[in-house]
Structure formats: structure tokens, C-alpha cells
Coordinates of C-alpha atoms in Angstrom, one line a residue:
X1 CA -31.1 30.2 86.3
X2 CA -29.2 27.6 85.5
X3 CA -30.0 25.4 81.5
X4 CA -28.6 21.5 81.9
X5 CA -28.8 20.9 78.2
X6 CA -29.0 24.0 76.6
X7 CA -27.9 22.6 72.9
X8 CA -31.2 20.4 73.1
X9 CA -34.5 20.9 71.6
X10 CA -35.9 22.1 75.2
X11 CA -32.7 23.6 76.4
X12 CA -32.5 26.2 72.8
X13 CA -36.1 27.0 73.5
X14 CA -35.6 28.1 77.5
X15 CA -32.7 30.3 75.7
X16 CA -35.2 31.8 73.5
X17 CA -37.3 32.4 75.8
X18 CA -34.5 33.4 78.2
X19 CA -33.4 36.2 75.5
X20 CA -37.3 37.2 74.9
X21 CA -37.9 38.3 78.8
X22 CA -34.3 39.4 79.6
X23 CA -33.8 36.6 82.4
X24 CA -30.1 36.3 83.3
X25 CA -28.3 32.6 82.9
X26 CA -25.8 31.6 85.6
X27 CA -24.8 28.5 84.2
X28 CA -25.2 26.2 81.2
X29 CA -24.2 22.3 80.6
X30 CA -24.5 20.8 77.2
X31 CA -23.2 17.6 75.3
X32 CA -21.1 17.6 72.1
X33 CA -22.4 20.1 70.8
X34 CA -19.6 22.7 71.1
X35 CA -19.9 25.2 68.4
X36 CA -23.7 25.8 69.5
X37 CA -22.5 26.0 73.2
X38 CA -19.7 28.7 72.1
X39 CA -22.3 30.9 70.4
X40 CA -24.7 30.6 73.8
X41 CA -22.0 31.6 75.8
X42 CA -21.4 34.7 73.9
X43 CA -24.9 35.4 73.5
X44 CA -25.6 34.8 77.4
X45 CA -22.5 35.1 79.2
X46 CA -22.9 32.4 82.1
X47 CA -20.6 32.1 84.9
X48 CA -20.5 28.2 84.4
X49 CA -20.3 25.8 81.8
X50 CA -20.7 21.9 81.6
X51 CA -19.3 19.8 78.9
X52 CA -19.8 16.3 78.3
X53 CA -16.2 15.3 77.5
X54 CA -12.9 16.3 78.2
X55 CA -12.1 15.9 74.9
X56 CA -13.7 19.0 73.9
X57 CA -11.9 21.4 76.3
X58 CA -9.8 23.0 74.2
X59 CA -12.5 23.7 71.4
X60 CA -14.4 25.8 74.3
X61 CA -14.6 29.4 73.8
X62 CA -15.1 31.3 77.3
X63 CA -14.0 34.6 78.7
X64 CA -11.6 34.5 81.7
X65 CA -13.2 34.1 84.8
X66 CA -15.7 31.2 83.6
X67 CA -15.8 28.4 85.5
X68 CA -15.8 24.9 83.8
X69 CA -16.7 21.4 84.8
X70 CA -16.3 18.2 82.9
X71 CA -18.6 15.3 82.8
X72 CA -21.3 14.2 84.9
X73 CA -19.7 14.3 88.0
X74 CA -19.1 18.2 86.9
X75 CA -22.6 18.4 86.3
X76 CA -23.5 18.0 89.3
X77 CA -20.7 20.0 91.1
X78 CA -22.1 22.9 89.1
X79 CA -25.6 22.7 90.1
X80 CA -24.0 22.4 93.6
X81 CA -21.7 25.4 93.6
X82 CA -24.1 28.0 91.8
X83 CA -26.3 30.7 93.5
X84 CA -29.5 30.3 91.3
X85 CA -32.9 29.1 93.3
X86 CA -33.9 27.4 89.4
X87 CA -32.3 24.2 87.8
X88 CA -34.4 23.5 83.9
X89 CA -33.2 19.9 83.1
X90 CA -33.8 19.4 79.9
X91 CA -30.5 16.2 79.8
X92 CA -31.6 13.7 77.8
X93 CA -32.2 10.1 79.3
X94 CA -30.7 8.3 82.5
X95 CA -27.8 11.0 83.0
X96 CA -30.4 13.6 84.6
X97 CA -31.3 11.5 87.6
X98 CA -28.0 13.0 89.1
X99 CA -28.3 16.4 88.7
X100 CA -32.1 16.3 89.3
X101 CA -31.3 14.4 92.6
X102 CA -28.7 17.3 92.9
X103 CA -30.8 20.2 92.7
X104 CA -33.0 18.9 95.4
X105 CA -30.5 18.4 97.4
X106 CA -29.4 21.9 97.5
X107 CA -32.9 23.6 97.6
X108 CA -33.6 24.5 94.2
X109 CA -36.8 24.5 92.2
X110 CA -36.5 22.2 89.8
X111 CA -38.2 22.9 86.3
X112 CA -37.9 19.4 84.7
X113 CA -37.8 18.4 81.3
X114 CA -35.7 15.0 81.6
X115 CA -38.7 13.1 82.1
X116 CA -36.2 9.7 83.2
X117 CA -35.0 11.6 86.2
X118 CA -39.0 10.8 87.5
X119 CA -39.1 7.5 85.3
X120 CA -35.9 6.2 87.2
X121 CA -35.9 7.3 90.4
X122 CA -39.2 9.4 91.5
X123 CA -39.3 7.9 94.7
X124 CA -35.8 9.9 95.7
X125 CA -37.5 13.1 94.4
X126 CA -40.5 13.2 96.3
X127 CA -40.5 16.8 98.6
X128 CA -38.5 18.5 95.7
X129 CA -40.3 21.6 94.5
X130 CA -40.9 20.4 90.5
X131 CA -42.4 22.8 87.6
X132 CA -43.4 19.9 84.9
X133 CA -42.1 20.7 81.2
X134 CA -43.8 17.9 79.4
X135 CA -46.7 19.9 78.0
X136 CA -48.9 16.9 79.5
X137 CA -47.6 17.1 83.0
X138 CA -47.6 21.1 82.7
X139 CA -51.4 21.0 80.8
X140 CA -52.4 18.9 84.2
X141 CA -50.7 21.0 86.9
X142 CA -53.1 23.6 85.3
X143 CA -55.9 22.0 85.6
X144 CA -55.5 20.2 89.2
X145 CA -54.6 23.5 91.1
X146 CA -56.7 23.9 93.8
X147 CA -58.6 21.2 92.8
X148 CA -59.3 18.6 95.8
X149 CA -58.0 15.1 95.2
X150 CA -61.0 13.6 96.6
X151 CA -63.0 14.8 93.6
X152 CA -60.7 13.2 90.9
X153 CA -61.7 10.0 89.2
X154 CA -58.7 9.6 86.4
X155 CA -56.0 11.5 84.8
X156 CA -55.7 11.5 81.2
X157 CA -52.5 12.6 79.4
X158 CA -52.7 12.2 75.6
X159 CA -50.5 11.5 72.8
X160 CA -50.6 12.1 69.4
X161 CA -49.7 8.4 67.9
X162 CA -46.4 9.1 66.4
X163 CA -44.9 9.3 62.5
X164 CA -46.6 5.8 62.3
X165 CA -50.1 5.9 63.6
X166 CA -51.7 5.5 59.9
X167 CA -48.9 3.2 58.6
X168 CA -50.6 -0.2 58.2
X169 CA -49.7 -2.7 61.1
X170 CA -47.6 -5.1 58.8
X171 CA -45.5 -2.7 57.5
X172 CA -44.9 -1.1 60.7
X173 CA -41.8 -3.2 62.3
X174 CA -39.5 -2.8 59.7
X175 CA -39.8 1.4 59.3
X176 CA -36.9 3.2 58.7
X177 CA -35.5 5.4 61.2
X178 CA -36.2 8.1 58.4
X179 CA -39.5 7.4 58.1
X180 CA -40.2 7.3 62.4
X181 CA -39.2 10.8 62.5
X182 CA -41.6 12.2 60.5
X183 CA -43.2 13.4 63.5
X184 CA -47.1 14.9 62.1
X185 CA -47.3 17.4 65.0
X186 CA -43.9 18.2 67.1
X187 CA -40.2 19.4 66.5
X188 CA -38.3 17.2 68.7
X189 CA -35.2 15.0 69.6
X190 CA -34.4 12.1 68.3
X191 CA -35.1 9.8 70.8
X192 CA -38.3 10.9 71.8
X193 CA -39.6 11.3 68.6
X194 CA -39.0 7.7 68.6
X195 CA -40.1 6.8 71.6
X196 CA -43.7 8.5 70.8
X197 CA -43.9 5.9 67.2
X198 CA -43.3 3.0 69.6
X199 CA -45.9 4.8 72.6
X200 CA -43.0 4.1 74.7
X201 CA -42.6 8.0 75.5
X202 CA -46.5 7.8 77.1
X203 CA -45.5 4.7 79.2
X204 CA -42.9 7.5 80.5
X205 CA -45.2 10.0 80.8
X206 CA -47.6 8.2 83.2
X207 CA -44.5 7.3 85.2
X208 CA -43.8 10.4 85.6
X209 CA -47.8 11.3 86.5
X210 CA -47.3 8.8 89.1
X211 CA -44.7 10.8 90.9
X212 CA -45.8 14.4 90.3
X213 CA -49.3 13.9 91.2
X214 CA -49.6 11.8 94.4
X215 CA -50.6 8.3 92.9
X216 CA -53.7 9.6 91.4
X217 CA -55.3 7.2 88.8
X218 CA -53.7 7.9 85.2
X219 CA -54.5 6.9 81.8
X220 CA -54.0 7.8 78.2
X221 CA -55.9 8.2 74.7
X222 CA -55.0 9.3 71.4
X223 CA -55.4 13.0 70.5
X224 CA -54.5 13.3 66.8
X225 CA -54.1 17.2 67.3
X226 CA -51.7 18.0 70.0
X227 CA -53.9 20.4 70.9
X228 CA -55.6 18.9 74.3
X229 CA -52.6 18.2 76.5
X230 CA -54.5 16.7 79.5
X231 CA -57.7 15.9 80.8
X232 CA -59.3 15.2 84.1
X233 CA -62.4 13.4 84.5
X234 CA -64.0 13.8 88.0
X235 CA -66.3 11.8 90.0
X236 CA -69.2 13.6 88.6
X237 CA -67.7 12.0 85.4
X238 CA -67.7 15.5 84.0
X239 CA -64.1 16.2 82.4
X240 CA -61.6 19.4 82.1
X241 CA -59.4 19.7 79.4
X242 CA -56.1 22.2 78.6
X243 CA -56.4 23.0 74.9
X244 CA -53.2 25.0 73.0
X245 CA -51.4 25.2 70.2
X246 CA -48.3 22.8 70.6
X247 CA -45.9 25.1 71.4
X248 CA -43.5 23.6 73.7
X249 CA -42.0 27.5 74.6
X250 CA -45.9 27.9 76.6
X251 CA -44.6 25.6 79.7
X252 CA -40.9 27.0 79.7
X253 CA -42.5 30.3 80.0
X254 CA -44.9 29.2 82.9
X255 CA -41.9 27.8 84.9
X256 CA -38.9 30.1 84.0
X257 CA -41.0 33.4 84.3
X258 CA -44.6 32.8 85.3
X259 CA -45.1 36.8 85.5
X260 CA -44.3 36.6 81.7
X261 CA -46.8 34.0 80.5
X262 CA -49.6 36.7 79.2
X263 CA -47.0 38.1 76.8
X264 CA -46.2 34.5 75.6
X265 CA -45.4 34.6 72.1
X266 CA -47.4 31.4 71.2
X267 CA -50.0 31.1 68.7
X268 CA -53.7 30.7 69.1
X269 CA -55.5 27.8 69.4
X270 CA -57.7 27.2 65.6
X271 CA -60.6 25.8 68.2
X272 CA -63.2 26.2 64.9
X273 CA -60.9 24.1 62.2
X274 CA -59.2 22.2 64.4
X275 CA -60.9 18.6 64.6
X276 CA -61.0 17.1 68.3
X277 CA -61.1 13.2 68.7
X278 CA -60.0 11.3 71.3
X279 CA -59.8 7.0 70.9
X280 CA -57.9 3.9 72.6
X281 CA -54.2 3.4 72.4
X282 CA -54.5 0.3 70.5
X283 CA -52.2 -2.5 71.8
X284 CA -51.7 -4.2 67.9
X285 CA -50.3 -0.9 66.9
X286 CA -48.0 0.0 70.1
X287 CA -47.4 -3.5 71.8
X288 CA -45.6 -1.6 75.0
X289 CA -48.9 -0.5 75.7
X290 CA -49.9 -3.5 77.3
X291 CA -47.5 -2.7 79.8
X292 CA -49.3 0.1 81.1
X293 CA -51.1 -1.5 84.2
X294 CA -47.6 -3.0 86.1
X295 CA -46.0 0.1 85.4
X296 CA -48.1 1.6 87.8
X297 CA -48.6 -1.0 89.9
X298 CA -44.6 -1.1 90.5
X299 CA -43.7 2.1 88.7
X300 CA -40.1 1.2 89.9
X301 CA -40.0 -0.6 87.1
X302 CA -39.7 2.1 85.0
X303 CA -35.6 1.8 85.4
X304 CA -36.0 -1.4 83.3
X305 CA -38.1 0.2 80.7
X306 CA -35.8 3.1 80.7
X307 CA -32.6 1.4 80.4
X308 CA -34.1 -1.0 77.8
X309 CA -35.6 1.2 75.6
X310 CA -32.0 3.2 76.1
X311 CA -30.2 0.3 74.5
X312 CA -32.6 -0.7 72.1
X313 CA -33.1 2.8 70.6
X314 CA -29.2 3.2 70.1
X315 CA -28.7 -0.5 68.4
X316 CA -32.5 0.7 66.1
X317 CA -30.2 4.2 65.4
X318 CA -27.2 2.7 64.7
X319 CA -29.1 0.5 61.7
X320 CA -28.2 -2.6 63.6
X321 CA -32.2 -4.1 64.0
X322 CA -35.7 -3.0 62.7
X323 CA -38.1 -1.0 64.6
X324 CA -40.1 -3.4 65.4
X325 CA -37.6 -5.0 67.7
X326 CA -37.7 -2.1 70.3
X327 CA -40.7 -3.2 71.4
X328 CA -39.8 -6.4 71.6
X329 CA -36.0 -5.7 73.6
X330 CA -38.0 -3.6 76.4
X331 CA -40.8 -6.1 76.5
X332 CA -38.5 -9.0 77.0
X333 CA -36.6 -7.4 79.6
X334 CA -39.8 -5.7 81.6
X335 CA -41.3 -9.8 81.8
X336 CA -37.3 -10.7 82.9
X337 CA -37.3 -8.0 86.1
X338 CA -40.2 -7.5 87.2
X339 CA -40.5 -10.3 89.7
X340 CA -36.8 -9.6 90.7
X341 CA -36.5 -5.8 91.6
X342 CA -33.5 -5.8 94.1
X343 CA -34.1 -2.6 96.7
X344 CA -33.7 0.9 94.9
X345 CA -33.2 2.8 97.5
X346 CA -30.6 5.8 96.6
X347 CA -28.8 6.7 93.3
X348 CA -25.7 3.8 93.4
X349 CA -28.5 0.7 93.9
X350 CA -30.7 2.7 91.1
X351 CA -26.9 2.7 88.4
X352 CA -26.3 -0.8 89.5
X353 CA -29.6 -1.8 88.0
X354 CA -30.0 0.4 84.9
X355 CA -26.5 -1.9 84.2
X356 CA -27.7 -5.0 84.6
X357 CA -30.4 -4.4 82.4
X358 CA -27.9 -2.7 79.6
X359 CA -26.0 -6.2 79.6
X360 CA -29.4 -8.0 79.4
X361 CA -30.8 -6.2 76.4
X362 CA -27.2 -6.1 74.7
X363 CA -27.4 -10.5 75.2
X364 CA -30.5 -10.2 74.0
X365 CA -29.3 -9.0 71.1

């Protein structure tokens, strides 16, 4: 297979899990990361690497024989040139659109954790073979195989409400970035650990629901737990629900080695002490919310909220605004394009805008 990312959260994971079940790795790409990416190439022995910057060449420890690329353009002349039916993508933001787009190109299954390569630019994947990561998108895979669309009334993904779900609302725009990555429930990257305080990471998600799952209706609710992933509620209004720990190695497993997924070495599920309650996503507390409905009514709108949130969360990292301001940057520049959308049609007119709205958030600021 081949691991775009592999010095990530997801991308060390798919390694484990890699290592557990003896699956062989043709290629890996990672970002600046180096030391981590010498030690997987020892432990793993790929044919191919990917490195971010050619700056870091000479710091790059592979045997003779291994083929390196440089930047993104590399990227995706690696994915091009290598033998393996299965791409993971587990880049983080805007910079997996190319590889995902890539990978389609060239035949391959494409198990997808870079949830912006849907949020951007969906439209250009639709035919590609995709195994959802995002324990939502997996948890509803699950439960919508061989289930007819005709019987579905609503999609439900959940979220958990973020490091600052309890924090009273007044206090809540000027957190630290310390304090909004106190996660309660996963072990995750930076940004998305952000992006779930601010609920921005759910408007991704039903994006990205939008895509995989043929327009069906989608919503969202709070699950404190992390335990139910997904839910479906019929037209019988009955629901079904995906329940398990959250483990995020349960959907690499499913899509790197489905043959494997019994011997999972994931926890069980606490179903008798573990308290289930679902409620609203409460618009005081996670203003982007309110943006819900015209994402899916133009979901190509999630290039602005991508590339806004993009900017916003670097200038929020870089201690140069509070977080309540994120919300504020993204919601300013969603209101700006959305009666403007030029045509998206392939990858250059997608770049173009994800620019213009990088210069628009960085006036705004």
C-alpha cells in the first residue's frame, strides 16, 4: 500500500496496524517530520518516499535503490509511478486534493483520511472507489450497506463537542490554544482538535457525507461519549446506530485489511457504564453551526470554509488572535462567496479559489 502522511496521527496508526498484520508498504510521504520518517523507513523498508521540502534531503536516511520525490508535485508522481491498488491519505488539509484526485486517476482504492480532499473538491471524485476513515463516515458505510436509499429519512453523524463544550459561553472566545486541545475523548492533530472546539470539523464532516453517500439528507447531534459514531433514522422513523470504543485503529483496519478486522486489537465497548445522550448542536456555543443548511445546499462552498478556517487556524496558532475569532474569519468569508462561486470545475479553478479566499481572510485580518 502506499501511507501519504505516515508521520501523522492517522498515518502512525495505519503503520501500526501495518506492522500488527504483516501488510507490506510500497511507499510513504510525510512532512517535516524527518527523524520519525527515517525510523519508518527502517522499520518498513518502502520503495518510495515523499518529503515535503527539499530542504530536508540530505537529513533522509534511505537504502540505495529508494526512490525519492520532493514536494507536492512529487506526491503525486509517487502515487502515479507505484504498483499498489491502495492509496491511505491521511495529508492534512487542502494539499490532499492532488494526490486524492491522483489516485483516482490511476485506479486505485482510495482509503481517505484527508477529509478536505471531499470538502474541496468532491465533485471531481465522484466514481473513485473510497473506504471512509473518519470513524463517522466509516460507522455509516457500516450501517447503510445493502440498505436501500429509498428507506432512509436522515443521516446523523455525531460529535463529541470539543475541549470546550462545558466552558461557559463568555469565556469561550478568548481560550487558549492550550486549553482547546484538551480534547475529553480523542488523541488527535492539532488542527482538528481545533476544528472539533469550534464544530468546524462537523461542518467538514457532512461535507464530506454529502459526497460519499449520494446526497442523502445529513445532520448532526452531540454524543458526549464517542462511542455512537453514526446513526440512521429510516422512514419508519426507527434508527440504527454503530457503537465502539473510539479507537481510530477499528476503520484503518476495515479498509487496509478487511480479512483482519475480527482480530482487531480494539477494546470493548463499556455499553453498561457508559452513559448515551444525544442533544442539539447549539448555535450560541459553536456559531459555524448556523452554516450547516448552505453548506449542503452548495456544498461547493466548502473550499471557502476550508481555506478560511486554514488561515484563521494558523494566525489562532501562531498567538496572533483569540479563538473566538475563527469563527468569526470563516463566517465573514462564507457570507463574502457564497453568492459569487466562479465555476470549479478541475483542480487549477478549485487552487485559484482556495487563494482568493487566503488573501481575503489575511485582509480581514
Amino acid at each position: 500500500m502506499i501511507i501519504l502522511g505516515s508521520t501523522g496521527s492517522v498515518g502512525r496508526q495505519a503503520l501500526e496496524v501495518a506492522e500488527l498484520f504483516n501488510l507490506p508498504i510500497e511507499a510513504l510521504s510525510a512532512g517535516r517530520n524527518v527523524q520519525l520518517l527515517n525510523a519508518q523507513i527502517a522499520a518498513h523498508k518502502p520503495k518510495k518516499i515523499a518529503i515535503l521540502e527539499k530542504q530536508d534531503y540530505p537529513h533522509l536516511q534511505v537504502p540505495a535503490g529508494t526512490e525519492v520525490f520532493i514536494g507536492g508535485e512529487g506526491i503525486a508522481q509517487m502515487v502515479a509511478s507505484s504498483q499498489s491498488p491502495l492509496v491511505l491519505n491521511a495529508l492534512v488539509g487542502f494539499s490532499g486534493l492532488e494526490p486524492s484526485l491522483c489516485a483516482f486517476k490511476a485506479g486505485k482504492t482510495l482509503a481517505l483520511a484527508n477529509k478536505e480532499s471531499l470538502v474541496v473538491g468532491g465533485w471531481l471524485l465522484k466514481g473513485a472507489h473510497i473506504l471512509p476513515i473518519d470513524s463517522e463516515h466509516f460507522a455509516l458505510n457500516v450501517l447503510l450497506k445493502n440498505t436501500p436509499k429509498e428507506h432512509i429519512d436522515t443521516l446523523f453523524l455525531t460529535a463529541s463537542g470539543g475541549a470546550l463544550r462545558d466552558t461557559p459561553l463568555e469565556q469561550i472566545a478568548n481560550q487558549s490554544l492550550e486549553e482547546v486541545l484538551q480534547h475529553p475523548n480523542w488523541q488527535m492533530g492539532v488542527d482538528i482538535t481545533i476544528n472539533s472546539a469550534s464544530m468546524a470539523n462537523k461542518l467538514f464532516e457532512l461535507v464530506e457525507a454529502h459526497w460519499l453517500f449520494g446526497g442523502l439528507k445529513v445532520d448532526a447531534c452531540l454524543e458526549r461519549s464517542s462511542s455512537v459514531h453514526a446513526l440512521v433514522r429510516f422512514k419508519d422513523q426507527s434508527y440504527h446506530a454503530q457503537l465502539s470504543h473510539p479507537d481510530m485503529r477499528l476503520p484503518i483496519i476495515h479498509a487496509l485489511s478487511p480479512e483482519n478486522a475480527p482480530n482487531a486489537p480494539t477494546k470493548p465497548l463499556e455499553i453498561f457504564s457508559t452513559p448515551f445522550k444525544f442533544e442539539p448542536i447549539d448555535t450560541d456555543r459553536y456559531p459555524l453551526w448556523r452554516f450547516k443548511d448552505l453548506l449542503l445546499q452548495e456544498p461547493k462552498l466548502g473550499v471557502v470554509l476550508n481555506a478560511s478556517n486554514e488561515e484563521a487556524l494558523q494566525i489562532f496558532k501562531a498567538g496572533a488572535m483569540p479563538f473566538g475569532k475563527i469563527s468569526a474569519l470563516v463566517a465573514h468569508s462564507l457570507e463574502h462567496f457564497k453568492d459569487k462561486l466562479p465555476p470549479l470545475e478541475n483542480l487549477e479553478q478549485i487552487q485559484a479559489l482556495d487563494k482568493e479566499v487566503r488573501h481575503f481572510v489575511q485582509a480581514l485580518d
